PDB file of C-alpha atoms and ligand atoms in Angstrom:
ATOM      1  CA  MET X   1     -13.834 -41.623  -1.837  1.00 62.00           C
ATOM      2  CA  THR X   2     -11.472 -43.877  -0.265  1.00 63.00           C
ATOM      3  CA  LEU X   3     -11.571 -44.500   3.616  1.00 66.00           C
ATOM      4  CA  PRO X   4      -9.570 -46.145   6.300  1.00 68.00           C
ATOM      5  CA  LEU X   5     -10.987 -49.135   8.168  1.00 63.00           C
ATOM      6  CA  ALA X   6     -11.444 -49.427  12.370  1.00 65.00           C
ATOM      7  CA  ILE X   7     -11.039 -52.522  13.986  1.00 58.00           C
ATOM      8  CA  ASP X   8     -12.696 -52.558  17.432  1.00 57.00           C
ATOM      9  CA  GLU X   9     -11.066 -55.504  19.178  1.00 50.00           C
ATOM     10  CA  SER X  10     -13.250 -55.057  22.772  1.00 52.00           C
ATOM     11  CA  ALA X  11     -16.013 -55.396  20.613  1.00 55.00           C
ATOM     12  CA  TYR X  12     -14.861 -58.206  18.003  1.00 64.00           C
ATOM     13  CA  SER X  13     -16.080 -55.985  15.368  1.00 74.00           C
ATOM     14  CA  LEU X  14     -14.951 -54.226  12.147  1.00 85.00           C
ATOM     15  CA  VAL X  15     -16.232 -50.880  10.929  1.00 87.00           C
ATOM     16  CA  SER X  16     -15.884 -49.541   7.404  1.00 88.00           C
ATOM     17  CA  PRO X  17     -15.388 -46.545   6.939  1.00 88.00           C
ATOM     18  CA  SER X  18     -13.909 -45.652  10.256  1.00 87.00           C
ATOM     19  CA  SER X  19     -15.934 -42.523  11.767  1.00 85.00           C
ATOM     20  CA  SER X  20     -12.813 -40.526  12.420  1.00 84.00           C
ATOM     21  CA  SER X  21     -12.294 -40.083   8.586  1.00 85.00           C
ATOM     22  CA  ILE X  22     -15.741 -38.781   8.178  1.00 91.00           C
ATOM     23  CA  PRO X  23     -16.051 -34.920   8.422  1.00 91.00           C
ATOM     24  CA  ASN X  24     -18.904 -33.295  10.608  1.00 94.00           C
ATOM     25  CA  PRO X  25     -21.140 -31.483   8.047  1.00 94.00           C
ATOM     26  CA  GLU X  26     -20.611 -27.859   8.441  1.00 94.00           C
ATOM     27  CA  THR X  27     -24.049 -26.699   8.353  1.00 95.00           C
ATOM     28  CA  PRO X  28     -26.396 -28.474  10.878  1.00 97.00           C
ATOM     29  CA  LEU X  29     -28.727 -31.331   9.317  1.00 98.00           C
ATOM     30  CA  LYS X  30     -32.280 -31.156  10.130  1.00 98.00           C
ATOM     31  CA  LEU X  31     -33.511 -34.732  10.710  1.00 98.00           C
ATOM     32  CA  GLY X  32     -36.798 -36.292  10.659  1.00 98.00           C
ATOM     33  CA  VAL X  33     -36.614 -39.992  12.291  1.00 98.00           C
ATOM     34  CA  LEU X  34     -39.149 -42.825  11.486  1.00 98.00           C
ATOM     35  CA  ALA X  35     -39.106 -45.549  13.898  1.00 97.00           C
ATOM     36  CA  SER X  36     -41.202 -48.496  15.172  1.00 94.00           C
ATOM     37  CA  GLY X  37     -40.007 -49.772  18.109  1.00 95.00           C
ATOM     38  CA  SER X  38     -37.635 -49.314  21.250  1.00 97.00           C
ATOM     39  CA  GLY X  39     -35.526 -46.528  19.527  1.00 98.00           C
ATOM     40  CA  SER X  40     -32.243 -47.277  20.727  1.00 98.00           C
ATOM     41  CA  ASN X  41     -30.629 -46.116  17.389  1.00 98.00           C
ATOM     42  CA  PHE X  42     -33.096 -42.686  18.058  1.00 98.00           C
ATOM     43  CA  GLU X  43     -31.171 -42.471  21.350  1.00 98.00           C
ATOM     44  CA  ALA X  44     -27.840 -43.056  19.574  1.00 98.00           C
ATOM     45  CA  VAL X  45     -28.235 -40.025  17.108  1.00 98.00           C
ATOM     46  CA  ALA X  46     -29.778 -37.947  19.711  1.00 98.00           C
ATOM     47  CA  ALA X  47     -26.513 -38.435  21.849  1.00 98.00           C
ATOM     48  CA  ALA X  48     -24.004 -38.272  18.749  1.00 98.00           C
ATOM     49  CA  ILE X  49     -25.877 -34.553  18.374  1.00 98.00           C
ATOM     50  CA  LYS X  50     -25.318 -33.540  21.987  1.00 98.00           C
ATOM     51  CA  ASN X  51     -21.795 -34.595  22.016  1.00 97.00           C
ATOM     52  CA  GLY X  52     -21.000 -32.691  19.156  1.00 96.00           C
ATOM     53  CA  GLN X  53     -20.194 -36.070  16.991  1.00 96.00           C
ATOM     54  CA  LEU X  54     -22.904 -34.738  14.547  1.00 97.00           C
ATOM     55  CA  ASN X  55     -24.054 -31.778  13.456  1.00 98.00           C
ATOM     56  CA  ALA X  56     -27.529 -32.065  13.349  1.00 98.00           C
ATOM     57  CA  GLN X  57     -30.730 -31.113  15.119  1.00 98.00           C
ATOM     58  CA  ILE X  58     -33.641 -33.896  15.300  1.00 98.00           C
ATOM     59  CA  GLN X  59     -36.842 -31.896  14.012  1.00 98.00           C
ATOM     60  CA  VAL X  60     -39.654 -34.605  14.549  1.00 98.00           C
ATOM     61  CA  LEU X  61     -39.742 -38.325  15.492  1.00 98.00           C
ATOM     62  CA  ILE X  62     -43.016 -40.058  13.099  1.00 98.00           C
ATOM     63  CA  TYR X  63     -43.818 -43.361  14.693  1.00 98.00           C
ATOM     64  CA  ASN X  64     -46.380 -45.883  13.403  1.00 96.00           C
ATOM     65  CA  ASN X  65     -47.111 -47.979  16.460  1.00 95.00           C
ATOM     66  CA  PRO X  66     -49.051 -46.410  19.010  1.00 95.00           C
ATOM     67  CA  SER X  67     -47.173 -48.755  21.945  1.00 96.00           C
ATOM     68  CA  ALA X  68     -43.554 -47.935  20.794  1.00 96.00           C
ATOM     69  CA  LYS X  69     -41.159 -47.176  23.418  1.00 98.00           C
ATOM     70  CA  VAL X  70     -39.230 -44.680  21.414  1.00 98.00           C
ATOM     71  CA  VAL X  71     -41.948 -42.251  22.193  1.00 98.00           C
ATOM     72  CA  GLU X  72     -40.401 -41.943  25.548  1.00 98.00           C
ATOM     73  CA  ARG X  73     -37.062 -41.134  24.230  1.00 98.00           C
ATOM     74  CA  ALA X  74     -38.639 -38.557  22.241  1.00 98.00           C
ATOM     75  CA  ALA X  75     -39.925 -36.769  25.320  1.00 98.00           C
ATOM     76  CA  LYS X  76     -36.691 -37.156  27.083  1.00 98.00           C
ATOM     77  CA  TRP X  77     -34.973 -35.306  24.325  1.00 98.00           C
ATOM     78  CA  ASN X  78     -37.477 -32.721  23.559  1.00 98.00           C
ATOM     79  CA  VAL X  79     -38.207 -33.913  20.293  1.00 98.00           C
ATOM     80  CA  PRO X  80     -41.683 -33.571  18.765  1.00 98.00           C
ATOM     81  CA  ALA X  81     -43.247 -36.886  18.382  1.00 98.00           C
ATOM     82  CA  VAL X  82     -46.011 -37.645  15.577  1.00 98.00           C
ATOM     83  CA  LEU X  83     -47.907 -40.909  15.528  1.00 98.00           C
ATOM     84  CA  LEU X  84     -48.933 -41.859  12.112  1.00 97.00           C
ATOM     85  CA  ASN X  85     -50.679 -45.329  12.417  1.00 95.00           C
ATOM     86  CA  HIS X  86     -50.287 -47.441   9.381  1.00 92.00           C
ATOM     87  CA  ARG X  87     -53.819 -49.088  10.163  1.00 92.00           C
ATOM     88  CA  ASP X  88     -55.616 -45.701   9.712  1.00 92.00           C
ATOM     89  CA  PHE X  89     -54.481 -45.694   5.848  1.00 94.00           C
ATOM     90  CA  SER X  90     -55.894 -47.478   3.040  1.00 94.00           C
ATOM     91  CA  ASN X  91     -52.416 -47.921   1.448  1.00 96.00           C
ATOM     92  CA  ARG X  92     -48.823 -47.229   1.729  1.00 96.00           C
ATOM     93  CA  GLU X  93     -49.064 -44.570  -0.493  1.00 97.00           C
ATOM     94  CA  GLU X  94     -51.348 -43.090   1.801  1.00 97.00           C
ATOM     95  CA  LEU X  95     -49.481 -43.121   4.548  1.00 97.00           C
ATOM     96  CA  ASP X  96     -46.365 -41.908   2.884  1.00 98.00           C
ATOM     97  CA  LEU X  97     -48.007 -38.759   1.789  1.00 98.00           C
ATOM     98  CA  GLN X  98     -49.140 -37.870   4.914  1.00 98.00           C
ATOM     99  CA  ILE X  99     -45.498 -38.760   6.207  1.00 98.00           C
ATOM    100  CA  ILE X 100     -44.209 -36.052   3.724  1.00 98.00           C
ATOM    101  CA  GLN X 101     -46.587 -33.424   5.026  1.00 98.00           C
ATOM    102  CA  CYS X 102     -45.272 -33.899   8.418  1.00 98.00           C
ATOM    103  CA  LEU X 103     -41.590 -34.103   7.553  1.00 98.00           C
ATOM    104  CA  GLN X 104     -42.345 -30.885   5.554  1.00 98.00           C
ATOM    105  CA  HIS X 105     -44.346 -28.987   8.446  1.00 98.00           C
ATOM    106  CA  TYR X 106     -41.260 -29.439  10.374  1.00 98.00           C
ATOM    107  CA  SER X 107     -38.750 -28.445   7.871  1.00 98.00           C
ATOM    108  CA  VAL X 108     -36.842 -31.422   7.833  1.00 98.00           C
ATOM    109  CA  ASP X 109     -34.046 -32.344   5.120  1.00 97.00           C
ATOM    110  CA  TRP X 110     -32.817 -35.739   5.708  1.00 98.00           C
ATOM    111  CA  VAL X 111     -35.040 -38.783   6.726  1.00 98.00           C
ATOM    112  CA  ILE X 112     -33.479 -41.128   9.025  1.00 98.00           C
ATOM    113  CA  MET X 113     -35.208 -44.544   8.966  1.00 98.00           C
ATOM    114  CA  ALA X 114     -33.934 -46.118  12.375  1.00 98.00           C
ATOM    115  CA  GLY X 115     -35.955 -49.314  12.873  1.00 96.00           C
ATOM    116  CA  TRP X 116     -38.908 -48.375  10.987  1.00 97.00           C
ATOM    117  CA  MET X 117     -40.781 -51.591  10.020  1.00 95.00           C
ATOM    118  CA  ARG X 118     -42.705 -50.420   6.997  1.00 94.00           C
ATOM    119  CA  ILE X 119     -41.993 -50.657   3.171  1.00 95.00           C
ATOM    120  CA  VAL X 120     -41.795 -47.313   1.849  1.00 96.00           C
ATOM    121  CA  THR X 121     -43.124 -46.578  -1.833  1.00 97.00           C
ATOM    122  CA  PRO X 122     -41.594 -43.981  -4.443  1.00 97.00           C
ATOM    123  CA  VAL X 123     -43.980 -41.255  -3.291  1.00 98.00           C
ATOM    124  CA  LEU X 124     -41.606 -40.728  -0.253  1.00 98.00           C
ATOM    125  CA  ILE X 125     -38.467 -41.990  -1.668  1.00 97.00           C
ATOM    126  CA  ASN X 126     -39.202 -39.001  -4.907  1.00 97.00           C
ATOM    127  CA  ALA X 127     -39.948 -36.513  -2.190  1.00 98.00           C
ATOM    128  CA  PHE X 128     -36.835 -36.857  -0.420  1.00 97.00           C
ATOM    129  CA  LEU X 129     -34.618 -38.219  -3.237  1.00 95.00           C
ATOM    130  CA  GLY X 130     -31.034 -39.389  -2.074  1.00 95.00           C
ATOM    131  CA  LYS X 131     -31.831 -38.173   1.316  1.00 97.00           C
ATOM    132  CA  ILE X 132     -33.655 -41.269   3.086  1.00 98.00           C
ATOM    133  CA  ILE X 133     -31.275 -43.561   5.230  1.00 98.00           C
ATOM    134  CA  ASN X 134     -32.384 -46.599   6.467  1.00 98.00           C
ATOM    135  CA  ILE X 135     -30.251 -49.068   9.379  1.00 98.00           C
ATOM    136  CA  HIS X 136     -30.561 -52.668   8.814  1.00 98.00           C
ATOM    137  CA  PRO X 137     -29.120 -55.408  10.719  1.00 98.00           C
ATOM    138  CA  SER X 138     -27.153 -57.760   8.551  1.00 98.00           C
ATOM    139  CA  LEU X 139     -24.412 -57.183   6.203  1.00 98.00           C
ATOM    140  CA  LEU X 140     -26.322 -56.453   2.620  1.00 98.00           C
ATOM    141  CA  PRO X 141     -26.758 -57.441   0.015  1.00 98.00           C
ATOM    142  CA  SER X 142     -27.269 -60.679   2.284  1.00 98.00           C
ATOM    143  CA  PHE X 143     -30.590 -60.855   4.492  1.00 98.00           C
ATOM    144  CA  LYS X 144     -32.863 -58.377   3.328  1.00 98.00           C
ATOM    145  CA  GLY X 145     -36.095 -57.885   4.876  1.00 96.00           C
ATOM    146  CA  VAL X 146     -37.684 -59.123   7.951  1.00 96.00           C
ATOM    147  CA  LYS X 147     -36.113 -61.216  10.582  1.00 98.00           C
ATOM    148  CA  ALA X 148     -32.501 -60.438   9.245  1.00 98.00           C
ATOM    149  CA  VAL X 149     -30.596 -61.583  12.170  1.00 98.00           C
ATOM    150  CA  GLU X 150     -32.674 -65.323  12.244  1.00 98.00           C
ATOM    151  CA  GLN X 151     -31.766 -65.263   8.788  1.00 98.00           C
ATOM    152  CA  ALA X 152     -28.111 -65.240   9.427  1.00 98.00           C
ATOM    153  CA  ILE X 153     -28.270 -67.654  12.105  1.00 98.00           C
ATOM    154  CA  ASP X 154     -30.353 -70.069  10.111  1.00 98.00           C
ATOM    155  CA  ALA X 155     -28.105 -69.492   6.840  1.00 98.00           C
ATOM    156  CA  GLY X 156     -25.025 -70.683   9.462  1.00 97.00           C
ATOM    157  CA  VAL X 157     -23.146 -68.036   8.274  1.00 97.00           C
ATOM    158  CA  LYS X 158     -20.249 -67.113  11.044  1.00 94.00           C
ATOM    159  CA  ILE X 159     -20.064 -63.111  10.279  1.00 96.00           C
ATOM    160  CA  THR X 160     -22.722 -60.648  10.143  1.00 97.00           C
ATOM    161  CA  GLY X 161     -23.420 -57.229  11.124  1.00 97.00           C
ATOM    162  CA  CYS X 162     -25.143 -54.235  10.088  1.00 98.00           C
ATOM    163  CA  THR X 163     -25.518 -51.919   7.257  1.00 98.00           C
ATOM    164  CA  VAL X 164     -26.678 -48.267   6.720  1.00 98.00           C
ATOM    165  CA  HIS X 165     -27.388 -47.427   3.437  1.00 97.00           C
ATOM    166  CA  LEU X 166     -29.483 -44.795   1.423  1.00 97.00           C
ATOM    167  CA  VAL X 167     -33.031 -45.596   0.748  1.00 97.00           C
ATOM    168  CA  SER X 168     -33.859 -46.694  -3.142  1.00 96.00           C
ATOM    169  CA  PRO X 169     -37.364 -48.177  -4.364  1.00 94.00           C
ATOM    170  CA  GLU X 170     -36.096 -51.871  -4.176  1.00 94.00           C
ATOM    171  CA  VAL X 171     -36.023 -53.190  -0.280  1.00 94.00           C
ATOM    172  CA  ASP X 172     -32.610 -52.817   1.550  1.00 94.00           C
ATOM    173  CA  SER X 173     -30.905 -52.190  -1.745  1.00 94.00           C
ATOM    174  CA  GLY X 174     -29.574 -48.891  -1.910  1.00 95.00           C
ATOM    175  CA  THR X 175     -26.230 -47.107  -1.903  1.00 96.00           C
ATOM    176  CA  ILE X 176     -24.126 -48.537   1.137  1.00 97.00           C
ATOM    177  CA  LEU X 177     -22.581 -45.657   3.632  1.00 97.00           C
ATOM    178  CA  CYS X 178     -21.055 -47.661   6.132  1.00 96.00           C
ATOM    179  CA  GLN X 179     -20.877 -51.623   7.643  1.00 97.00           C
ATOM    180  CA  ALA X 180     -20.216 -53.248  10.955  1.00 96.00           C
ATOM    181  CA  ALA X 181     -19.291 -56.689  10.827  1.00 96.00           C
ATOM    182  CA  VAL X 182     -20.052 -58.719  14.051  1.00 95.00           C
ATOM    183  CA  PRO X 183     -19.236 -62.688  14.351  1.00 94.00           C
ATOM    184  CA  ILE X 184     -21.609 -64.931  15.533  1.00 94.00           C
ATOM    185  CA  LEU X 185     -20.543 -67.217  18.615  1.00 91.00           C
ATOM    186  CA  PRO X 186     -21.823 -70.783  18.843  1.00 89.00           C
ATOM    187  CA  TYR X 187     -23.765 -70.224  21.946  1.00 91.00           C
ATOM    188  CA  ASP X 188     -25.863 -66.942  19.876  1.00 94.00           C
ATOM    189  CA  THR X 189     -29.958 -66.813  20.015  1.00 97.00           C
ATOM    190  CA  ALA X 190     -31.130 -64.346  17.904  1.00 98.00           C
ATOM    191  CA  GLU X 191     -31.622 -62.008  20.785  1.00 98.00           C
ATOM    192  CA  THR X 192     -28.080 -62.074  21.860  1.00 96.00           C
ATOM    193  CA  LEU X 193     -26.745 -61.827  18.597  1.00 96.00           C
ATOM    194  CA  HIS X 194     -29.251 -58.910  18.089  1.00 97.00           C
ATOM    195  CA  ASP X 195     -28.168 -56.837  20.833  1.00 97.00           C
ATOM    196  CA  ARG X 196     -24.327 -57.016  19.847  1.00 95.00           C
ATOM    197  CA  ILE X 197     -25.185 -55.872  16.552  1.00 97.00           C
ATOM    198  CA  GLN X 198     -27.129 -53.198  17.861  1.00 97.00           C
ATOM    199  CA  ILE X 199     -23.960 -51.713  20.123  1.00 96.00           C
ATOM    200  CA  GLN X 200     -22.282 -51.469  16.078  1.00 96.00           C
ATOM    201  CA  GLU X 201     -25.509 -50.164  14.914  1.00 97.00           C
ATOM    202  CA  HIS X 202     -25.270 -47.045  17.216  1.00 97.00           C
ATOM    203  CA  ARG X 203     -21.756 -46.722  16.474  1.00 95.00           C
ATOM    204  CA  ILE X 204     -22.272 -46.518  12.450  1.00 96.00           C
ATOM    205  CA  LEU X 205     -25.583 -44.562  12.425  1.00 97.00           C
ATOM    206  CA  PRO X 206     -24.211 -41.060  13.037  1.00 97.00           C
ATOM    207  CA  PRO X 207     -21.046 -41.049  10.999  1.00 96.00           C
ATOM    208  CA  ALA X 208     -22.762 -42.713   8.477  1.00 97.00           C
ATOM    209  CA  ILE X 209     -25.390 -39.685   8.270  1.00 98.00           C
ATOM    210  CA  ALA X 210     -22.342 -37.197   8.262  1.00 97.00           C
ATOM    211  CA  LEU X 211     -20.733 -39.578   5.373  1.00 96.00           C
ATOM    212  CA  ALA X 212     -24.303 -39.241   3.472  1.00 96.00           C
ATOM    213  CA  ALA X 213     -24.328 -35.647   3.832  1.00 95.00           C
ATOM    214  CA  ASN X 214     -20.688 -35.063   3.048  1.00 92.00           C
ATOM    215  CA  LEU X 215     -21.483 -37.021  -0.517  1.00 87.00           C
ATOM    216  CA  ASN X 216     -24.265 -35.068  -1.078  1.00 80.00           C
ATOM    217  CA  LEU X 217     -22.564 -31.737  -1.385  1.00 57.00           C
ATOM    218  CA  LYS X 218     -20.109 -33.393  -4.146  1.00 54.00           C
TER     219      LYS X 218
HETATM  220  C1  LIG H   1     -32.707 -52.176  14.771  1.00 80.63           C
HETATM  221  O1  LIG H   1     -31.724 -53.392  15.216  1.00 80.63           O
HETATM  222  C2  LIG H   1     -32.564 -51.810  12.833  1.00 80.63           C
HETATM  223  O2  LIG H   1     -31.542 -52.404  12.317  1.00 80.63           O
HETATM  224  C3  LIG H   1     -34.149 -52.846  12.825  1.00 80.63           C
HETATM  225  O3  LIG H   1     -34.630 -52.583  13.674  1.00 80.63           O
HETATM  226  C4  LIG H   1     -33.986 -52.308  15.001  1.00 80.63           C
HETATM  227  C5  LIG H   1     -34.470 -51.257  15.644  1.00 80.63           C
HETATM  228  O4  LIG H   1     -33.943 -50.958  17.188  1.00 80.63           O
HETATM  229  N1  LIG H   1     -34.374 -52.483  11.492  1.00 80.63           N
HETATM  230  C6  LIG H   1     -34.927 -53.182  10.820  1.00 80.63           C
HETATM  231  O5  LIG H   1     -34.729 -54.644  10.841  1.00 80.63           O
HETATM  232  C7  LIG H   1     -35.311 -52.711   9.404  1.00 80.63           C
HETATM  233  N2  LIG H   1     -35.337 -53.781   8.155  1.00 80.63           N
HETATM  234  P1  LIG H   1     -34.339 -49.811  17.657  1.00 80.63           P
HETATM  235  O6  LIG H   1     -35.774 -49.616  18.001  1.00 80.63           O
HETATM  236  O7  LIG H   1     -33.708 -49.876  19.250  1.00 80.63           O
HETATM  237  O8  LIG H   1     -33.541 -48.728  17.118  1.00 80.63           O
END
């Protein structure tokens, strides 16, 4: 599928593919969101659903960090929130098994890792094969893993960004769905740069979910 680009001059960013070229799924997607932090991407997905940009429903939020602010956002949007604290499990596979049980209980068919800071294992990946989506704050395949924004600054690159991709067993390596480029400005700190990257994350995550659903139909 060849899709056009969109240039957003006001935000100094370049997004590919353009969201206007991605059809909204015909039947509502049943999403389960996994998040560990502030939940601004959770909010972006919820808002896109509300304004009709994404035909979906968030069935459940799973969070692993008891103090994560995302839980307040879930309450605001009337989304059930389930705490699965990784510290309560002896290994990653045990946590993933519990996540699967929870996602199945809420009839989830697409899993959105929106700031989920845990490595997932083949146990979860195989249970939702091709239906797990992750957002990462760099232009993959550059700067995989933790502290991606700091890695980009330290490397001295002039352009970084964010990527939405399908999850595969190798960390931050699955099929790329959508990317947005963000220039690194001379005065940037990790915080100022991450703030600008997040504006683009919120822009590309909802259409990337729609794109994944469309590709899945083919
Ligand atoms: C986002 O910037 C996301 O790209 C990043 O965590 C942040 C969560 O923000 N994810 C990763 O670094 C995963 N490797 P949010 O809680 O405000 O959505």
